[in-house]
Coordinates of C-alpha atoms in Angstrom, one line a residue:
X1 CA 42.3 -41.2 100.2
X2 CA 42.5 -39.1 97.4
X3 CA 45.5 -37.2 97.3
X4 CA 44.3 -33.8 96.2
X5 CA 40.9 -33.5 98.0
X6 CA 41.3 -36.2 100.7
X7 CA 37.8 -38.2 99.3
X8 CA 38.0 -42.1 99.9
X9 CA 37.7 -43.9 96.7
X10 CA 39.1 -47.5 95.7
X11 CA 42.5 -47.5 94.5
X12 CA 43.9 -46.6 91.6
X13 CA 47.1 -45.9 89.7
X14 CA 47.0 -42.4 90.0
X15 CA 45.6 -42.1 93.8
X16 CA 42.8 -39.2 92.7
X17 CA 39.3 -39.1 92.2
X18 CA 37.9 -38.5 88.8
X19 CA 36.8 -35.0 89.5
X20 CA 40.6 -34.3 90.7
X21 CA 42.1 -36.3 87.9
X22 CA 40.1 -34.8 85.2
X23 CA 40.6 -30.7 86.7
X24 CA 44.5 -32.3 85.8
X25 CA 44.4 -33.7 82.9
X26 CA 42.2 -32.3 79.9
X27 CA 42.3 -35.6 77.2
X28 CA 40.2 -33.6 74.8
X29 CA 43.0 -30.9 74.2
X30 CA 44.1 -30.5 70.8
X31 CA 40.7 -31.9 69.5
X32 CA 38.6 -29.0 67.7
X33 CA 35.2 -28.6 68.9
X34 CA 34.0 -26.5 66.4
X35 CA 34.3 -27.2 62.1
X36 CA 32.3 -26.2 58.8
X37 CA 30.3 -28.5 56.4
X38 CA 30.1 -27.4 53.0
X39 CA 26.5 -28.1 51.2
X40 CA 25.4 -27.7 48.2
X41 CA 21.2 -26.4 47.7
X42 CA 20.3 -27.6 44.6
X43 CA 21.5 -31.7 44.7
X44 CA 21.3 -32.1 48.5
X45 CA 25.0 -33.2 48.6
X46 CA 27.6 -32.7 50.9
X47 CA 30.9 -32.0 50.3
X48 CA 33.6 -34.7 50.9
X49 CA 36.9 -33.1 50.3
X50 CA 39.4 -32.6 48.3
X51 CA 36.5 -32.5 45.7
X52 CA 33.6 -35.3 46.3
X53 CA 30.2 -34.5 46.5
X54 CA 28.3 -37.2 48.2
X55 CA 24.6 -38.0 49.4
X56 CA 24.3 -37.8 53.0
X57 CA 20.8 -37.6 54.7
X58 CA 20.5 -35.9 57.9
X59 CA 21.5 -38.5 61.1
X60 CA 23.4 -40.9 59.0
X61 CA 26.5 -43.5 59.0
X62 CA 27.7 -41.1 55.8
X63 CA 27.2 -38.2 57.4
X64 CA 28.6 -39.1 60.7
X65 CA 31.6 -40.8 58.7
X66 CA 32.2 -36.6 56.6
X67 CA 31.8 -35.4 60.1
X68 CA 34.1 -37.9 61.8
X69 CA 37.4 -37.6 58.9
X70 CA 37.5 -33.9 59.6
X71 CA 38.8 -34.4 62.6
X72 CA 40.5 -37.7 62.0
X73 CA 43.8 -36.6 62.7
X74 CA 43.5 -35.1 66.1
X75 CA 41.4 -38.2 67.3
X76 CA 45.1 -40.2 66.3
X77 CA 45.9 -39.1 70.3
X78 CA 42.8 -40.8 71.9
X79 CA 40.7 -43.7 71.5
X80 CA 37.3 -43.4 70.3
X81 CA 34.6 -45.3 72.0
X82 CA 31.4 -43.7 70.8
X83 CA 30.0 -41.0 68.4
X84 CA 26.1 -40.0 67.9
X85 CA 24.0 -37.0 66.6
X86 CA 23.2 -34.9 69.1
X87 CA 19.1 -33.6 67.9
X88 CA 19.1 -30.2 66.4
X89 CA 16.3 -28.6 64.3
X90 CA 17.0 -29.6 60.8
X91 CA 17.0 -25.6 59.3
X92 CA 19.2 -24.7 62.0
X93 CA 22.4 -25.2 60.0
X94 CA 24.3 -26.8 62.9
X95 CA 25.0 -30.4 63.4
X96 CA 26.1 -31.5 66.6
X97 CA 28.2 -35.1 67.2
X98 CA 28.4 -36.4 71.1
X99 CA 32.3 -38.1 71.1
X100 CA 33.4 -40.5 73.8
X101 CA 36.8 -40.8 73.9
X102 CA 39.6 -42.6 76.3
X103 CA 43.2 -41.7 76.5
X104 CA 45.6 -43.2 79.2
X105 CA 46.9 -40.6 81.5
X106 CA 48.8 -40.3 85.1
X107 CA 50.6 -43.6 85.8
X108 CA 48.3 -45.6 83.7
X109 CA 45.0 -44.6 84.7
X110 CA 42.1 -45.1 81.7
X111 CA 40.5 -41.5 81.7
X112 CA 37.1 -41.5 79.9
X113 CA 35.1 -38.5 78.8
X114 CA 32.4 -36.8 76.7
X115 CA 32.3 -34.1 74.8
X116 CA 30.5 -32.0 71.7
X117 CA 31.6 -31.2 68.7
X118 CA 29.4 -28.7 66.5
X119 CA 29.8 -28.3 62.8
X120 CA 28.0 -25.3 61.5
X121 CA 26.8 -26.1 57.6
X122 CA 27.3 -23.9 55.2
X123 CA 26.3 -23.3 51.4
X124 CA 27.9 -23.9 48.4
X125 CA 27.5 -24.9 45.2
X126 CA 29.2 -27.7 43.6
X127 CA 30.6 -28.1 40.0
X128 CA 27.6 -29.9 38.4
X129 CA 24.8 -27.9 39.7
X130 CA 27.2 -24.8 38.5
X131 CA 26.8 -26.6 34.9
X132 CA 23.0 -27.0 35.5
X133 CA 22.5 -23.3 36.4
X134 CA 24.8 -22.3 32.7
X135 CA 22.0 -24.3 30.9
X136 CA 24.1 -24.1 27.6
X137 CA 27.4 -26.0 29.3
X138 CA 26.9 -29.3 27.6
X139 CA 29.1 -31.4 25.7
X140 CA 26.7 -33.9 24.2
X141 CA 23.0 -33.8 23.8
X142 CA 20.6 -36.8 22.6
X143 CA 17.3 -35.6 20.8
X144 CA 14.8 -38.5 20.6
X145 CA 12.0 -38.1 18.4
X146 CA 9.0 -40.4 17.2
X147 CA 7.0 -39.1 14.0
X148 CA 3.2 -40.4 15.5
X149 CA 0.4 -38.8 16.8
X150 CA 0.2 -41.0 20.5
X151 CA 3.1 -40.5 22.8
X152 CA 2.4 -43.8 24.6
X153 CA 6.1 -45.4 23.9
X154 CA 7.3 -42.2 25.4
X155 CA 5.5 -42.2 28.4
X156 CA 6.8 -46.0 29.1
X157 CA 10.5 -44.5 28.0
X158 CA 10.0 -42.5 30.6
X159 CA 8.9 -45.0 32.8
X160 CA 12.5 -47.0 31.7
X161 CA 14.3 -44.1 32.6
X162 CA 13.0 -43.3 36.0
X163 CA 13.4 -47.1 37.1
X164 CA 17.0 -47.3 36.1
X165 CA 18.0 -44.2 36.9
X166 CA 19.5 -43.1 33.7
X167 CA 18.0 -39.5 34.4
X168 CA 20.7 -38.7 37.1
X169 CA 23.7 -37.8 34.8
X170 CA 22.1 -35.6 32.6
X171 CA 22.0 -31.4 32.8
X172 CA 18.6 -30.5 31.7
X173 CA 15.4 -32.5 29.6
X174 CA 13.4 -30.4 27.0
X175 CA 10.1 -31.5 25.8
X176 CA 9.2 -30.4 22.5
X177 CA 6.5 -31.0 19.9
X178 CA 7.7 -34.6 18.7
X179 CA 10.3 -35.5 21.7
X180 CA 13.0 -35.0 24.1
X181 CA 16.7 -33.5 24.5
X182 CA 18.6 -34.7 26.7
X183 CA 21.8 -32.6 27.5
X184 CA 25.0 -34.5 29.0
X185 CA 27.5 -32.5 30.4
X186 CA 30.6 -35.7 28.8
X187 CA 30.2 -37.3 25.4
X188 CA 30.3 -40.9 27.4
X189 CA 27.3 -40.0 29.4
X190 CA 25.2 -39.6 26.3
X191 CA 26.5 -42.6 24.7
X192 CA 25.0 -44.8 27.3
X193 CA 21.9 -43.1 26.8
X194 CA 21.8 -43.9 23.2
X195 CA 22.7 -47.6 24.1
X196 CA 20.1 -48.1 26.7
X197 CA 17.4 -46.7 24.2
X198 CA 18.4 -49.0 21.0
X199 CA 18.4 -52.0 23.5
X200 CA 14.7 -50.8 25.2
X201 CA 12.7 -49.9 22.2
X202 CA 12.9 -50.5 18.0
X203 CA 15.2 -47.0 17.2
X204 CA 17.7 -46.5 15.0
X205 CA 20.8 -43.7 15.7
X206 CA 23.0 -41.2 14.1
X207 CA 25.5 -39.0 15.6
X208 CA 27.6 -35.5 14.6
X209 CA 29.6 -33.1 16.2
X210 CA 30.5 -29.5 16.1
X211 CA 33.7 -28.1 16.8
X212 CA 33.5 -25.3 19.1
X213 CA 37.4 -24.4 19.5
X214 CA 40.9 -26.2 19.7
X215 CA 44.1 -24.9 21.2
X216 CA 47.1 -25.4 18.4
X217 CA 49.4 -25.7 21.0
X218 CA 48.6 -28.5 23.0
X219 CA 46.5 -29.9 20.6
X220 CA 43.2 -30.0 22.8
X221 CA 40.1 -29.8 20.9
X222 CA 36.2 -29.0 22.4
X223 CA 33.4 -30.6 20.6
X224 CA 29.7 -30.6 21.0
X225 CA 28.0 -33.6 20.0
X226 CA 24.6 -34.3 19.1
X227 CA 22.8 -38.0 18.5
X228 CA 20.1 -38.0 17.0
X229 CA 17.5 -41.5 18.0
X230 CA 14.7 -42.3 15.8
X231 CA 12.2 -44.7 17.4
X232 CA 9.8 -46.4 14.7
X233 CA 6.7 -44.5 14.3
X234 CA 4.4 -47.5 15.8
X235 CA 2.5 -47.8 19.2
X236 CA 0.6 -49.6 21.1
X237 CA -3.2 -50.4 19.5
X238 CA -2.2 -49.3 15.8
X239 CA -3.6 -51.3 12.8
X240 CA -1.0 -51.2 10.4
X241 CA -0.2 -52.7 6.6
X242 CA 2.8 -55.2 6.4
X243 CA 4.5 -55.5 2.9
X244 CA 3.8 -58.8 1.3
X245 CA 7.5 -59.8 1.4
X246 CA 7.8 -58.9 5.2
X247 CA 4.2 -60.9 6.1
X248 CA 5.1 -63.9 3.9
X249 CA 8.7 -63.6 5.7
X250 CA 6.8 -63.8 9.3
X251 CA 5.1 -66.9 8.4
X252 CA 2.4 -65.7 6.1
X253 CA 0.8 -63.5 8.1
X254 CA -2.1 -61.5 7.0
X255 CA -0.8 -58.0 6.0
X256 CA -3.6 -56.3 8.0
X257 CA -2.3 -56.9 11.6
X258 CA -2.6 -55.5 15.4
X259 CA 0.5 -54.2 17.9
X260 CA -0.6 -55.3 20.7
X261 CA 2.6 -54.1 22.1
X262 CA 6.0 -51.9 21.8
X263 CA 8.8 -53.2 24.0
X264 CA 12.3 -53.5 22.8
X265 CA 10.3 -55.1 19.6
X266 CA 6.6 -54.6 18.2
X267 CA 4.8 -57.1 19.0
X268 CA 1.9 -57.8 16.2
X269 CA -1.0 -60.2 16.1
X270 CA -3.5 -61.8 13.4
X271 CA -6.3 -61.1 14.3
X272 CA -8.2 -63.7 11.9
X273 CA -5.6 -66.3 13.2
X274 CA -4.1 -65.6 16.2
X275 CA -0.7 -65.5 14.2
X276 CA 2.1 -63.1 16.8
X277 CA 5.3 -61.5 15.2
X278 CA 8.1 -59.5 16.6
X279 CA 9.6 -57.1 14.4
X280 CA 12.9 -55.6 15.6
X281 CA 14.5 -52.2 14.9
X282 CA 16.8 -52.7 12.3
X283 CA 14.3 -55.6 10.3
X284 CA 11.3 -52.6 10.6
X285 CA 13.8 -50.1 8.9
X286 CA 14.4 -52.4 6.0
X287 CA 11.0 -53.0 5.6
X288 CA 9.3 -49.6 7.2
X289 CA 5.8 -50.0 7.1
X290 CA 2.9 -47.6 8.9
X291 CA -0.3 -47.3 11.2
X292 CA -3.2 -46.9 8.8
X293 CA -5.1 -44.7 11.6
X294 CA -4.5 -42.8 15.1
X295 CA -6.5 -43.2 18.1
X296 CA -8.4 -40.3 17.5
X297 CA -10.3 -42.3 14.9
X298 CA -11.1 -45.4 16.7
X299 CA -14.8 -46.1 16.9
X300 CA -17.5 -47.7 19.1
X301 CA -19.0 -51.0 18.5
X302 CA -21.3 -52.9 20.4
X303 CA -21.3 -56.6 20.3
X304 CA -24.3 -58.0 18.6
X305 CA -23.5 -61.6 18.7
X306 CA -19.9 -63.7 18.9
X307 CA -19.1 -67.1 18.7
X308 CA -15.5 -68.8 20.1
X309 CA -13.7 -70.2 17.2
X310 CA -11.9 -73.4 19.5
X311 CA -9.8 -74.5 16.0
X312 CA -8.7 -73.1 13.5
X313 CA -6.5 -74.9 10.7
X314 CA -2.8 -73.6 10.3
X315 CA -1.8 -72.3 7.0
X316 CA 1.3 -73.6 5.1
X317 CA 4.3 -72.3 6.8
X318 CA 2.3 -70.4 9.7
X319 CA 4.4 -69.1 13.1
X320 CA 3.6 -69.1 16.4
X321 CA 0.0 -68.5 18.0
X322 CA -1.1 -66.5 20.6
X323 CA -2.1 -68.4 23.8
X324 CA -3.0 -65.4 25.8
X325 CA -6.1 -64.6 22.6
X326 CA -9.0 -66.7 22.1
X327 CA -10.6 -66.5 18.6
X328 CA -13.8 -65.6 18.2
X329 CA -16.5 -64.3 14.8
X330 CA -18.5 -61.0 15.9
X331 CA -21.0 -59.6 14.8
X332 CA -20.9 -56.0 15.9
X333 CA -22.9 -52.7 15.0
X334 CA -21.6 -48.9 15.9
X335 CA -23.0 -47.3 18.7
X336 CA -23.5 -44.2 16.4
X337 CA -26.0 -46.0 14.1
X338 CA -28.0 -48.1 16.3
X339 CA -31.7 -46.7 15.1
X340 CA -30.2 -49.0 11.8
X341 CA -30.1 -52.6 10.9
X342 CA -26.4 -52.3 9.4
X343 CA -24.1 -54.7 11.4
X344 CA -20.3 -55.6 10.4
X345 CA -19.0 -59.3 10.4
X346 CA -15.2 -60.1 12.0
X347 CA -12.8 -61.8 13.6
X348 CA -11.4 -61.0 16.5
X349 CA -8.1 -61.7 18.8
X350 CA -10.1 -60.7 21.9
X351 CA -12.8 -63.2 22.3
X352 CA -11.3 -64.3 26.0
X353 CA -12.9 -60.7 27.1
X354 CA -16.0 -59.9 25.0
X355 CA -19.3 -61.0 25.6
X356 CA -22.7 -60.2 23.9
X357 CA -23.8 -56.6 24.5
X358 CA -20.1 -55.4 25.7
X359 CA -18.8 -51.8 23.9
X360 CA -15.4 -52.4 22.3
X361 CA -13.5 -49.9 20.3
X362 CA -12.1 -50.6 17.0
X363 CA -11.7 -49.1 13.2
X364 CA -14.2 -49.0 11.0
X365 CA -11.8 -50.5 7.6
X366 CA -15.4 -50.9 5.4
X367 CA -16.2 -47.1 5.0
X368 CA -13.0 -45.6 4.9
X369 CA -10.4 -44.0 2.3
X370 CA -6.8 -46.1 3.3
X371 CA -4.2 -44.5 2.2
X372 CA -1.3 -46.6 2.1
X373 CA 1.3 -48.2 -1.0
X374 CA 0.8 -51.9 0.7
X375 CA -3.1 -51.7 1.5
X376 CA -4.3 -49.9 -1.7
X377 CA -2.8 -53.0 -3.9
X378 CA -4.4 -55.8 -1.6
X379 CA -6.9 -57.7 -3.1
X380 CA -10.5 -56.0 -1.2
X381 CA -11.7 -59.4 -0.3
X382 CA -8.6 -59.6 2.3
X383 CA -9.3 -56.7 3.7
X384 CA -11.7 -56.8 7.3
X385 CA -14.9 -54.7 7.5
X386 CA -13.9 -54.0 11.3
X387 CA -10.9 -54.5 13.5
X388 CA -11.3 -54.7 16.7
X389 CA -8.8 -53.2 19.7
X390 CA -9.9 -53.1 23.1
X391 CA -13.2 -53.9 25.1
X392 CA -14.2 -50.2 26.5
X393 CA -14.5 -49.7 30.3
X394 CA -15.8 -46.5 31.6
X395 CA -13.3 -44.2 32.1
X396 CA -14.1 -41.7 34.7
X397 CA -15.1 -44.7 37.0
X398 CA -11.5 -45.8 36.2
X399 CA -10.1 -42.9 37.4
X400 CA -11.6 -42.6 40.7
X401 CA -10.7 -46.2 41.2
X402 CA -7.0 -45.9 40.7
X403 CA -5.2 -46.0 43.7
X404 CA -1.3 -46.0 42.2
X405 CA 0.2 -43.2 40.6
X406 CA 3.7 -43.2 38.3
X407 CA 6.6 -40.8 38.8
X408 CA 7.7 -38.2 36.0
X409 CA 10.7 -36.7 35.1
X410 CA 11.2 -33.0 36.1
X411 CA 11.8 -31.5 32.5
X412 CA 11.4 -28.2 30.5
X413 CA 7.6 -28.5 28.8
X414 CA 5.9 -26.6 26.2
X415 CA 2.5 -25.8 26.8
X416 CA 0.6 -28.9 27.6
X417 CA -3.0 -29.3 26.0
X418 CA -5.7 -31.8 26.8
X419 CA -5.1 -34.3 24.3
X420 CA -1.8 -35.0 26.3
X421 CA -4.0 -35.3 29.3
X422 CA -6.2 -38.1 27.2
X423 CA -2.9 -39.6 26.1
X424 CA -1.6 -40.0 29.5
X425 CA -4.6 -41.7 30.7
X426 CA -4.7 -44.2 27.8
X427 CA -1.2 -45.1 29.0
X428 CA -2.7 -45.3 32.4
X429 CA -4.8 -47.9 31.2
X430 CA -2.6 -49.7 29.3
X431 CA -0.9 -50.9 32.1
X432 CA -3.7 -52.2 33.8
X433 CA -4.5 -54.5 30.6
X434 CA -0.6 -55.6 30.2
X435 CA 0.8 -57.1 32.6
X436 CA 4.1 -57.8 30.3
X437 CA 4.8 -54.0 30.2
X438 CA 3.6 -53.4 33.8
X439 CA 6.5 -55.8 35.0
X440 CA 9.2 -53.1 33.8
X441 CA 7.4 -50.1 35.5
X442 CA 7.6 -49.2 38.9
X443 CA 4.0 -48.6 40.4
X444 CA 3.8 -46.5 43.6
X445 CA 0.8 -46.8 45.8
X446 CA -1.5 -43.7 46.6
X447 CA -2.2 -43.2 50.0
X448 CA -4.8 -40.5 49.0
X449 CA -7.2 -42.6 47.4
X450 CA -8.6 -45.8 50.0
X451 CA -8.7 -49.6 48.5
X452 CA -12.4 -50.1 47.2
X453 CA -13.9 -53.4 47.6
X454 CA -14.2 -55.5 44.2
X455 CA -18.2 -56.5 44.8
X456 CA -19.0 -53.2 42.4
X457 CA -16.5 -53.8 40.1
X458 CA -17.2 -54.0 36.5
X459 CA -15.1 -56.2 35.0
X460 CA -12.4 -53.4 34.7
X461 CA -8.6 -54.7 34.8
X462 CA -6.7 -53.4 38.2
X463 CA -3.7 -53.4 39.2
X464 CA -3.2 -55.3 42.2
X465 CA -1.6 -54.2 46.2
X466 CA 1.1 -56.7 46.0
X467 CA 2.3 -54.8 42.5
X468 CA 2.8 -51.5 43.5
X469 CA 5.9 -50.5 45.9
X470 CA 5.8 -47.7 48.6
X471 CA 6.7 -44.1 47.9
X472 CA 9.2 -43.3 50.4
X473 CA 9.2 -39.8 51.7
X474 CA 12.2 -38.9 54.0
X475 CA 10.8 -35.5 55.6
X476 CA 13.6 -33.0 56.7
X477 CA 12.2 -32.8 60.0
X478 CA 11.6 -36.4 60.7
X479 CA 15.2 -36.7 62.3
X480 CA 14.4 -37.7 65.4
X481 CA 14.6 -36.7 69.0
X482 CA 18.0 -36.6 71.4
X483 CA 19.7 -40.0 71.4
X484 CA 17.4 -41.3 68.6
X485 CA 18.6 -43.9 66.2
X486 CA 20.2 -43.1 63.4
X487 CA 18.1 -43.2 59.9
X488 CA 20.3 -45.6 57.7

């Protein structure tokens, strides 16, 4: 019997009943049942102290770890079987943890009991946001600029950035007419910025610093440092002029060639020989050359005839060909003067895509004023009528078909117009035709727009499922209900 209340119950070392033996003995004494959380608004970071900020989200192992060390040192005095979240509503500030804990009591009886500890969460504002919020509190800024009309090596920059997260460190993004600052709040932070754009695309980089104010006495000195990175003024789709001495160096090339790319080189093609190049940074700022037009001026052509050229003799000394191009001689005539009989011979680097009858884009060379040092002293008859860029798809039909979407960064913007709109959407549809740059871009899948069946398509490049990842949305509110898992 028990000894208190008299209540049979199998023996133990302390001859009482639970009930009895806990009304005793309190094992939880000592252990507070109340604390504060310290979180800051603006990063979504909790506070780990003396002075950590980490990322916790709601129902966690971190955030039951924070919860857990602030009362580390009163749990020394019991043994702690279990913890959990106990399901509160997410804007309610509180967080509640359901502890099980053991502690050996009367004569070496094994008490066991449960009990809630309730941590109310409250705002504050850590060090980096504080920086964030003086908007001129940086020690290093790096202004990128690129002297071209098209923006499309930006908007794959961007694209770099985003996927390896070097956007995190820095205190505020600018856009402005011809690039982006980025403001650092340390000197190193900015230096890896500079070194991951010099290694992602051709740039070349200075750097200078201010001095804001030293102390004499113990010699401490505060600088403000700027780096400046120029990236070469070609993109994607330019015709541009080579310098002899820079074509003949390439494998005599023809100086009248094609970037059919801008990665961490620019990537050129032949298009009377399927001839590819790839001119680095430093080797395109000893011999700088530029784009003889902008997109603005491309024309349209319809293919008239074309014939699949299946060999074509090397020339002496002649690099590497394309094996992705076929060869073919067009004839083509503008859409603009079809009630005429004037058509335009070339060659072209995209006869794997064009058929008779298609619409292709390219630059009219035959009826224009070039003005350019290397072009203006070529001999005419080396010169193309035409050069051809890309077939042409219909682009509202694109649009409504494109069921990914790409994440920006959140930055300062002047007043965007609707060429940058048009600019955006070439880039769009850039990365439907390259697979090579489409590899080094995360693609996140629309839910908004439903997968179309492909027995109306019309020959139009997509982006396939298996490419594009899911966008994952933790909602604040999806925390689950009492004695739910925890979201890890």
């Amino acid at each position: 019997l028990c000894c208190q209340c008299g209540v049979p119950i199998p023996p133990n070392p302390a001859n009482m009943c639970v009930g009895c033996l806990r009304a005793q003995v309190d094992i939880t004494e000592g252990i507070p049942k109340q604390g504060t959380v310290h979180f800051c608004k603006q990063c979504e970071r909790y506070l780990q102290p003396p002075g950590t900020w980490i990322q916790c989200a709601l129902e966690s192992r971190e955030l039951l770890a924070l919860c857990l060390k602030k009362i580390k040192a009163s749990l020394s005095k019991v043994r702690l079987i279990d913890a959990g979240f106990i399901w509160t509503e997410p804007h309610s500030k509180r967080i509640k943890l359901k502890l099980t804990v053991q502690k050996e009591v009367i004569n070496g009886a094994v008490l066991q009991q449960v009990f809630v500890v309730e941590y109310v969460v409250q705002s504050q504002m850590c060090e980096d946001c504080h920086r964030i919020e003086a908007k001129d509190f940086w020690k290093a800024v790096v202004q990128v600029r690129q002297k071209t009309v098209h923006k499309k090596t930006f908007y794959y920059l961007e694209q770099l950035i985003l996927k390896h997260r070097l956007h995190q460190n820095t205190l505020r993004i600018k856009e402005i007419h011809d690039g982006l600052d980025f403001y650092y709040s340390s000197k190193q932070h900015a230096q890896k910025m500079v070194d991951f754009l010099q290694c992602t695309v051709p740039s070349r980089s200075k750097s200078s610093q201010r001095l804001i104010s030293h102390d004499i006495h113990s010699n401490v000195y505060n600088y403000k440092s700027t780096f400046s990175v120029e990236i070469v003024p070609i993109c994607k789709d330019n015709v541009v002029c080579l310098s002899p001495k820079l074509a003949q160096s390439l494998g005599n090339m023809s100086q009248i060639c094609v970037c059919i790319r801008v990665t961490s080189t620019i990537h050129l093609i032949d298009p009377r020989t399927l001839q590819i190049a790839e001119i680095d940074g430093n080797t395109y700022w000893r011999h700088p050359f530029n784009s003889l037009f902008h997109p603005k001026q491309l024309e349209e052509f319809i293919i008239m005839d074309i014939n699949r050229v299946h060999e074509k003799k090397k020339g002496a000394g002649a690099g590497a060909r394309s094996n992705k191009h076929t060869l073919a001689e067009a004839w083509v005539r503008k859409t603009s003067e079809l009630d005429t009989d004037h058509q335009y011979f070339c060659c072209t680097h995209l006869g794997h895509i064009l058929n008779p009858g298609d619409l292709v884009l390219g630059f009219d060379l035959a009826n224009c004023n070039l003005n350019d040092e290397f072009a203006n002293k070529m001999n005419p008859q080396h010169i193309p009528d035409v050069v051809l860029i890309k077939k042409s798809y219909d682009r509202s039909k694109r649009q409504r078909r494109r069921n990914w979407k790409l994440k920006e960064l959140e930055r300062d913007r002047e007043a965007s117009d609707t060429d940058d709109e048009r600019q955006y959407q070439d880039f769009l549809e850039d990365l439907e035709e390259d697979e090579t740059i489409r590899k080094n871009v995360n693609i996140y899948r629309n839910a908004d727009i439903p997968v179309e069946s492909d027995t109306d398509d019309d020959g139009a490049p997509r982006i396939s499922l298996a490419e594009m990842l899911e966008d994952l949305h933790i909602s604040q509110d999806a925390t689950g209900g009492e004695g739910a898992e925890m979201l890890t």
